[in-house]
Coordinates of N, CA and C in Angstrom, one line a residue:
M25 N 30.2 151.6 80.2 CA 30.9 152.9 80.3 C 32.2 152.8 79.4
Y26 N 32.5 154.0 78.9 CA 33.7 154.1 78.0 C 34.9 154.5 78.9
P27 N 36.1 154.0 78.6 CA 37.2 154.4 79.4 C 37.6 155.9 79.1
V28 N 38.0 156.6 80.1 CA 38.4 158.0 80.0 C 39.8 158.1 79.6
Q29 N 40.2 158.8 78.6 CA 41.6 158.9 78.2 C 42.1 160.3 78.6
A30 N 43.3 160.3 79.1 CA 43.9 161.6 79.5 C 44.4 162.3 78.3
H31 N 44.1 163.6 78.2 CA 44.6 164.4 77.1 C 45.5 165.5 77.7
S32 N 46.5 165.9 76.9 CA 47.3 167.1 77.4 C 46.5 168.4 77.2
T33 N 46.6 169.3 78.1 CA 45.9 170.5 77.9 C 46.9 171.5 77.4
P34 N 46.4 172.6 76.7 CA 47.4 173.6 76.2 C 48.3 174.2 77.2
A35 N 47.8 174.3 78.5 CA 48.6 174.8 79.5 C 49.8 174.0 79.8
Q36 N 49.7 172.7 79.6 CA 50.9 171.8 79.8 C 51.9 171.8 78.8
E37 N 51.5 172.2 77.6 CA 52.5 172.3 76.5 C 53.2 173.6 76.4
D38 N 54.4 173.6 75.9 CA 55.1 174.9 75.8 C 54.7 175.6 74.5
T39 N 54.0 176.6 74.6 CA 53.5 177.3 73.4 C 54.1 178.7 73.2
T40 N 55.2 179.0 73.9 CA 55.8 180.3 73.7 C 56.6 180.3 72.4
V41 N 56.2 181.3 71.6 CA 56.8 181.5 70.3 C 57.5 182.9 70.3
P42 N 58.7 183.0 69.9 CA 59.4 184.3 69.9 C 58.6 185.3 69.1
K43 N 58.4 186.5 69.5 CA 57.6 187.5 68.8 C 58.3 188.0 67.6
K44 N 57.6 188.1 66.5 CA 58.2 188.6 65.3 C 58.2 190.1 65.3
Y45 N 57.1 190.7 65.9 CA 57.0 192.1 66.0 C 57.0 192.6 67.4
I46 N 58.1 193.3 67.8 CA 58.3 193.7 69.1 C 57.9 195.2 69.2
V47 N 57.0 195.5 70.1 CA 56.5 196.9 70.3 C 57.4 197.6 71.3
T48 N 58.0 198.7 70.8 CA 58.9 199.5 71.7 C 58.4 201.0 71.6
L49 N 57.7 201.4 72.6 CA 57.1 202.8 72.6 C 58.1 203.8 73.1
T50 N 58.1 205.0 72.6 CA 58.9 206.0 73.1 C 58.2 206.6 74.4
S51 N 58.9 207.3 75.2 CA 58.2 207.8 76.4 C 57.0 208.8 76.0
Q52 N 57.2 209.5 75.0 CA 56.1 210.4 74.5 C 54.9 209.6 74.1
E53 N 55.1 208.5 73.3 CA 54.0 207.7 72.8 C 53.3 207.0 74.0
R54 N 54.1 206.5 74.9 CA 53.6 205.9 76.1 C 52.7 206.8 76.9
Q55 N 53.2 208.0 77.1 CA 52.5 209.0 77.9 C 51.2 209.4 77.2
S56 N 51.2 209.5 75.9 CA 50.0 209.8 75.1 C 49.0 208.7 75.2
L57 N 49.4 207.5 75.1 CA 48.5 206.4 75.3 C 47.9 206.3 76.7
Q58 N 48.7 206.5 77.7 CA 48.2 206.5 79.0 C 47.1 207.6 79.3
Q59 N 47.4 208.7 78.7 CA 46.5 209.9 78.9 C 45.2 209.6 78.1
M60 N 45.3 209.0 77.0 CA 44.1 208.6 76.2 C 43.2 207.6 76.9
V61 N 43.9 206.6 77.5 CA 43.1 205.5 78.2 C 42.5 206.1 79.5
R62 N 43.2 207.0 80.2 CA 42.7 207.6 81.4 C 41.5 208.5 81.1
A63 N 41.6 209.3 80.0 CA 40.5 210.2 79.7 C 39.2 209.4 79.2
G64 N 39.4 208.4 78.4 CA 38.3 207.5 78.0 C 37.4 208.2 77.0
R65 N 37.8 209.2 76.3 CA 36.9 210.0 75.4 C 37.0 209.6 74.0
T66 N 37.9 208.7 73.7 CA 38.1 208.3 72.3 C 37.3 207.0 72.0
P67 N 37.1 206.7 70.8 CA 36.3 205.5 70.4 C 36.9 204.2 71.1
A68 N 36.0 203.3 71.4 CA 36.3 202.1 72.1 C 37.4 201.3 71.4
R69 N 37.3 201.2 70.0 CA 38.3 200.5 69.3 C 39.7 201.1 69.4
T70 N 39.8 202.4 69.4 CA 41.1 203.0 69.6 C 41.6 202.8 71.0
L71 N 40.7 202.8 72.0 CA 41.2 202.6 73.4 C 41.7 201.2 73.5
T72 N 41.0 200.2 72.9 CA 41.5 198.8 72.9 C 42.9 198.7 72.3
R73 N 43.1 199.3 71.2 CA 44.4 199.3 70.5 C 45.4 199.9 71.4
A74 N 45.1 201.0 72.1 CA 46.0 201.7 73.0 C 46.4 200.8 74.2
R75 N 45.4 200.1 74.7 CA 45.7 199.2 75.8 C 46.6 198.1 75.4
V76 N 46.3 197.5 74.2 CA 47.2 196.4 73.7 C 48.6 196.9 73.5
L77 N 48.8 198.1 72.9 CA 50.2 198.7 72.8 C 50.9 198.9 74.1
L78 N 50.1 199.4 75.1 CA 50.7 199.6 76.4 C 51.1 198.3 77.1
K79 N 50.3 197.3 77.0 CA 50.7 196.0 77.6 C 51.8 195.3 76.8
A80 N 51.9 195.5 75.5 CA 52.9 194.8 74.7 C 54.3 195.6 74.7
D81 N 54.3 196.8 75.3 CA 55.5 197.6 75.2 C 56.7 196.9 75.9
C82 N 57.8 196.9 75.1 CA 59.1 196.3 75.6 C 60.2 197.4 75.7
G83 N 59.8 198.6 75.6 CA 60.8 199.7 75.6 C 61.2 200.1 77.0
Q84 N 62.4 200.7 77.1 CA 62.9 201.3 78.4 C 62.9 200.2 79.5
G85 N 63.4 199.1 79.2 CA 63.6 198.0 80.2 C 62.4 197.3 80.6
R86 N 61.3 197.5 80.0 CA 60.0 196.8 80.3 C 60.0 195.5 79.7
V87 N 59.3 194.6 80.3 CA 59.0 193.3 79.7 C 57.6 193.2 79.3
G88 N 57.3 193.2 78.0 CA 56.0 193.2 77.5 C 55.2 191.9 77.9
W89 N 53.9 192.0 78.0 CA 53.1 190.9 78.4 C 53.0 190.0 77.2
T90 N 52.7 188.7 77.5 CA 52.5 187.7 76.4 C 51.1 188.0 75.8
D91 N 50.9 187.5 74.6 CA 49.7 187.7 73.9 C 48.5 187.1 74.6
E92 N 48.7 186.0 75.3 CA 47.6 185.4 76.1 C 47.2 186.3 77.3
Q93 N 48.2 186.9 77.9 CA 47.9 187.8 79.1 C 47.2 189.0 78.6
I94 N 47.7 189.6 77.5 CA 47.0 190.8 76.9 C 45.6 190.5 76.5
G95 N 45.4 189.3 75.8 CA 44.1 188.9 75.4 C 43.1 188.8 76.5
E96 N 43.5 188.2 77.7 CA 42.7 188.1 78.8 C 42.4 189.5 79.4
A97 N 43.4 190.3 79.5 CA 43.2 191.6 80.2 C 42.4 192.6 79.3
V98 N 42.6 192.6 78.0 CA 41.9 193.5 77.2 C 40.6 192.9 76.5
E99 N 40.5 191.6 76.6 CA 39.4 190.8 76.0 C 39.4 190.9 74.5
V100 N 40.5 190.6 73.9 CA 40.6 190.5 72.4 C 41.3 189.3 72.0
G101 N 41.2 188.8 70.8 CA 41.8 187.6 70.3 C 43.3 187.8 70.0
R102 N 43.9 186.7 69.9 CA 45.4 186.7 69.6 C 45.7 187.3 68.2
A103 N 44.8 187.0 67.3 CA 45.0 187.6 65.9 C 45.0 189.1 65.9
T104 N 44.1 189.6 66.7 CA 43.9 191.1 66.8 C 45.2 191.7 67.4
I105 N 45.7 191.1 68.4 CA 46.9 191.5 69.1 C 48.1 191.5 68.1
E106 N 48.2 190.4 67.4 CA 49.3 190.3 66.4 C 49.2 191.3 65.3
R107 N 48.0 191.6 64.8 CA 47.8 192.6 63.8 C 48.2 194.0 64.3
I108 N 47.8 194.3 65.6 CA 48.2 195.6 66.1 C 49.7 195.7 66.3
R109 N 50.3 194.7 66.7 CA 51.8 194.7 66.8 C 52.4 194.9 65.5
Q110 N 51.9 194.1 64.5 CA 52.5 194.2 63.1 C 52.3 195.6 62.6
R111 N 51.1 196.2 62.7 CA 50.9 197.5 62.1 C 51.8 198.6 62.8
F112 N 52.0 198.4 64.1 CA 52.9 199.3 64.9 C 54.3 199.3 64.3
V113 N 54.8 198.1 64.2 CA 56.2 197.9 63.7 C 56.4 198.3 62.3
E114 N 55.4 197.9 61.4 CA 55.6 198.2 60.0 C 55.1 199.6 59.5
E115 N 54.1 200.1 60.1 CA 53.5 201.3 59.6 C 53.5 202.5 60.6
G116 N 53.8 202.2 61.9 CA 54.0 203.3 62.8 C 52.9 203.4 63.8
F117 N 53.1 204.4 64.7 CA 52.2 204.6 65.9 C 50.8 205.0 65.5
E118 N 50.7 206.0 64.7 CA 49.3 206.5 64.3 C 48.5 205.4 63.6
T119 N 49.1 204.7 62.6 CA 48.4 203.7 61.9 C 47.9 202.6 62.7
A120 N 48.8 202.2 63.7 CA 48.4 201.1 64.6 C 47.3 201.5 65.5
L121 N 47.2 202.7 65.8 CA 46.2 203.2 66.8 C 44.8 203.5 66.1
Y122 N 44.9 204.1 65.0 CA 43.6 204.6 64.3 C 43.3 203.7 63.1
S123 N 42.0 203.7 62.7 CA 41.6 202.9 61.5 C 42.2 203.6 60.3
R124 N 42.6 202.8 59.4 CA 43.1 203.4 58.1 C 42.1 203.3 57.0
R125 N 42.2 204.1 56.1 CA 41.3 204.1 54.9 C 41.6 202.9 54.1
P126 N 40.6 202.4 53.4 CA 40.9 201.3 52.4 C 41.9 201.7 51.4
G127 N 42.8 200.8 51.1 CA 43.9 201.1 50.1 C 43.5 201.0 48.7
R128 N 42.4 200.2 48.4 CA 42.0 200.0 47.0 C 41.1 201.1 46.6
R129 N 41.4 201.6 45.4 CA 40.5 202.6 44.8 C 40.1 202.1 43.4
Y130 N 38.8 202.1 43.1 CA 38.4 201.7 41.8 C 38.0 202.8 41.0
P131 N 38.5 202.8 39.7 CA 38.1 203.9 38.8 C 36.6 203.8 38.5
H132 N 36.0 205.0 38.2 CA 34.6 205.0 37.9 C 34.4 204.5 36.4
K133 N 33.4 203.6 36.3 CA 33.2 203.1 34.9 C 32.6 204.1 34.0
L134 N 31.8 205.0 34.6 CA 31.1 206.0 33.7 C 31.7 207.4 34.1
D135 N 32.2 208.1 33.1 CA 32.7 209.4 33.3 C 31.5 210.4 33.1
G136 N 31.7 211.7 33.2 CA 30.7 212.6 33.1 C 29.9 212.5 31.7
E137 N 30.6 212.3 30.7 CA 30.0 212.2 29.3 C 29.1 211.0 29.2
A138 N 29.6 209.8 29.8 CA 28.9 208.6 29.7 C 27.6 208.7 30.6
E139 N 27.8 209.4 31.8 CA 26.6 209.6 32.6 C 25.6 210.4 31.9
A140 N 26.0 211.5 31.3 CA 25.1 212.4 30.5 C 24.3 211.6 29.5
H141 N 25.1 210.7 28.8 CA 24.5 209.9 27.7 C 23.4 208.9 28.3
L142 N 23.7 208.3 29.5 CA 22.8 207.4 30.2 C 21.5 208.2 30.6
V143 N 21.7 209.4 31.2 CA 20.5 210.1 31.6 C 19.7 210.5 30.4
A144 N 20.3 210.9 29.3 CA 19.5 211.3 28.1 C 18.8 210.1 27.6
M145 N 19.4 208.9 27.6 CA 18.7 207.7 27.1 C 17.5 207.4 28.1
A146 N 17.7 207.5 29.4 CA 16.7 207.2 30.3 C 15.5 208.1 30.2
C147 N 15.8 209.4 29.9 CA 14.7 210.4 29.7 C 14.0 210.3 28.4
G148 N 14.6 209.6 27.4 CA 14.0 209.5 26.1 C 13.0 208.4 26.1
S149 N 12.4 208.2 24.9 CA 11.4 207.1 24.8 C 12.0 205.7 24.9
A150 N 11.2 204.8 25.4 CA 11.6 203.4 25.6 C 11.8 202.7 24.3
P151 N 12.6 201.7 24.2 CA 12.9 200.9 23.0 C 11.6 200.2 22.6
E152 N 11.6 199.8 21.3 CA 10.4 199.1 20.7 C 10.1 197.9 21.5
G153 N 8.9 197.7 21.8 CA 8.4 196.5 22.5 C 8.5 196.6 24.1
H154 N 8.9 197.8 24.6 CA 8.9 198.0 26.0 C 8.2 199.3 26.4
A155 N 7.5 199.2 27.5 CA 6.7 200.4 28.0 C 7.7 201.4 28.5
R156 N 8.8 201.1 29.1 CA 9.7 202.0 29.7 C 11.1 201.4 29.8
W157 N 12.1 202.2 30.1 CA 13.4 201.7 30.2 C 13.6 201.0 31.6
S158 N 14.2 199.8 31.5 CA 14.6 199.2 32.8 C 16.1 199.4 33.0
I159 N 16.6 199.2 34.1 CA 18.0 199.4 34.4 C 18.8 198.4 33.5
R160 N 18.3 197.2 33.4 CA 19.0 196.1 32.6 C 19.1 196.6 31.1
L161 N 18.0 197.1 30.6 CA 18.0 197.6 29.2 C 19.0 198.7 29.0
L162 N 19.0 199.7 30.0 CA 19.9 200.8 29.9 C 21.4 200.3 29.9
A163 N 21.7 199.4 30.8 CA 23.1 198.9 30.8 C 23.4 198.2 29.5
G164 N 22.5 197.4 29.0 CA 22.8 196.7 27.8 C 23.0 197.6 26.6
R165 N 22.2 198.7 26.6 CA 22.2 199.7 25.5 C 23.6 200.5 25.5
L166 N 24.0 200.8 26.7 CA 25.3 201.5 26.8 C 26.4 200.7 26.3
V167 N 26.4 199.3 26.5 CA 27.4 198.5 25.9 C 27.3 198.3 24.4
E168 N 26.0 198.2 24.0 CA 25.7 198.1 22.5 C 26.2 199.3 21.8
L169 N 26.0 200.5 22.3 CA 26.4 201.7 21.6 C 27.9 202.0 21.7
G170 N 28.6 201.2 22.6 CA 30.0 201.4 22.7 C 30.4 202.5 23.6
V171 N 29.5 203.0 24.4 CA 29.8 204.1 25.4 C 30.8 203.5 26.4
V172 N 30.6 202.3 26.9 CA 31.5 201.6 27.8 C 31.7 200.2 27.3
E173 N 32.8 199.5 27.7 CA 33.0 198.2 27.4 C 32.1 197.2 28.1
S174 N 31.9 197.5 29.4 CA 31.0 196.7 30.3 C 30.6 197.6 31.4
V175 N 29.4 197.3 31.9 CA 28.8 198.1 33.0 C 27.8 197.3 33.8
S176 N 27.8 197.4 35.1 CA 26.9 196.6 35.9 C 25.6 197.3 36.1
R177 N 24.6 196.6 36.4 CA 23.3 197.2 36.6 C 23.3 198.1 37.8
E178 N 24.1 197.8 38.8 CA 24.2 198.6 40.0 C 24.9 199.9 39.7
T179 N 25.8 200.0 38.8 CA 26.4 201.2 38.4 C 25.4 202.1 37.8
V180 N 24.6 201.6 36.9 CA 23.6 202.3 36.2 C 22.6 202.8 37.2
R181 N 22.2 202.0 38.1 CA 21.2 202.4 39.2 C 21.7 203.5 40.0
R182 N 23.0 203.4 40.4 CA 23.6 204.5 41.2 C 23.6 205.8 40.5
V183 N 24.0 205.8 39.2 CA 24.0 207.0 38.4 C 22.6 207.7 38.3
L184 N 21.7 206.8 38.0 CA 20.3 207.4 37.9 C 19.7 207.9 39.2
K185 N 20.1 207.2 40.3 CA 19.6 207.7 41.6 C 20.2 209.0 42.0
K186 N 21.5 209.1 41.6 CA 22.2 210.4 41.9 C 21.6 211.5 41.2
T187 N 21.1 211.3 40.0 CA 20.6 212.4 39.2 C 19.2 212.7 39.4
S188 N 18.5 211.9 40.1 CA 17.0 212.1 40.3 C 16.7 213.1 41.4

C-alpha cells in the first residue's frame, strides 16, 4: 500500500479576490429584472443573465453574492459570471442582458460588377480541355483576368448559388 498524503482543499484556502467589476443596479433595472424572471417568457440565456445580475447586485445597501454562490445557484461557470459583470459595467444594462451582434464586418470580395462577370463566365463555354466550369477554375480565372486580387472558392460558390 502507498501512503496517503494530505492535500489542502480549495475550501481551506482563502480564494477571495476583490471584484474588479461591481454590479450596481438602479431600482428600475432591478424591478425590470425581477419581473422578467418571474414571468419566465424570455429566452433561457437572457433569464440566466438576469439572475446573475440580480444576485451580483451591490446597489442600495445590498451585499452581492460571491461568484461561487452565484455559480451554484444559477448553474453557470465563474467565467460566465465575470463576463456578465464586465459587460454590465463597461457596456451597460441592455448589452449585459441581451446578446450583441458580432462587431466584425467583412467587406464583400465581389461587388455587383464582379458578380455579373462571374455569372457571365459560368454561363459561357468552358475553357479548352474542360467539359465544364468548376468553381476552382472560375476562381482562378477571376484572379487571372484581374477582376479581383484574390477570391476563395467558397465566395465563388456562394455567388453562384445565390444567382441560380
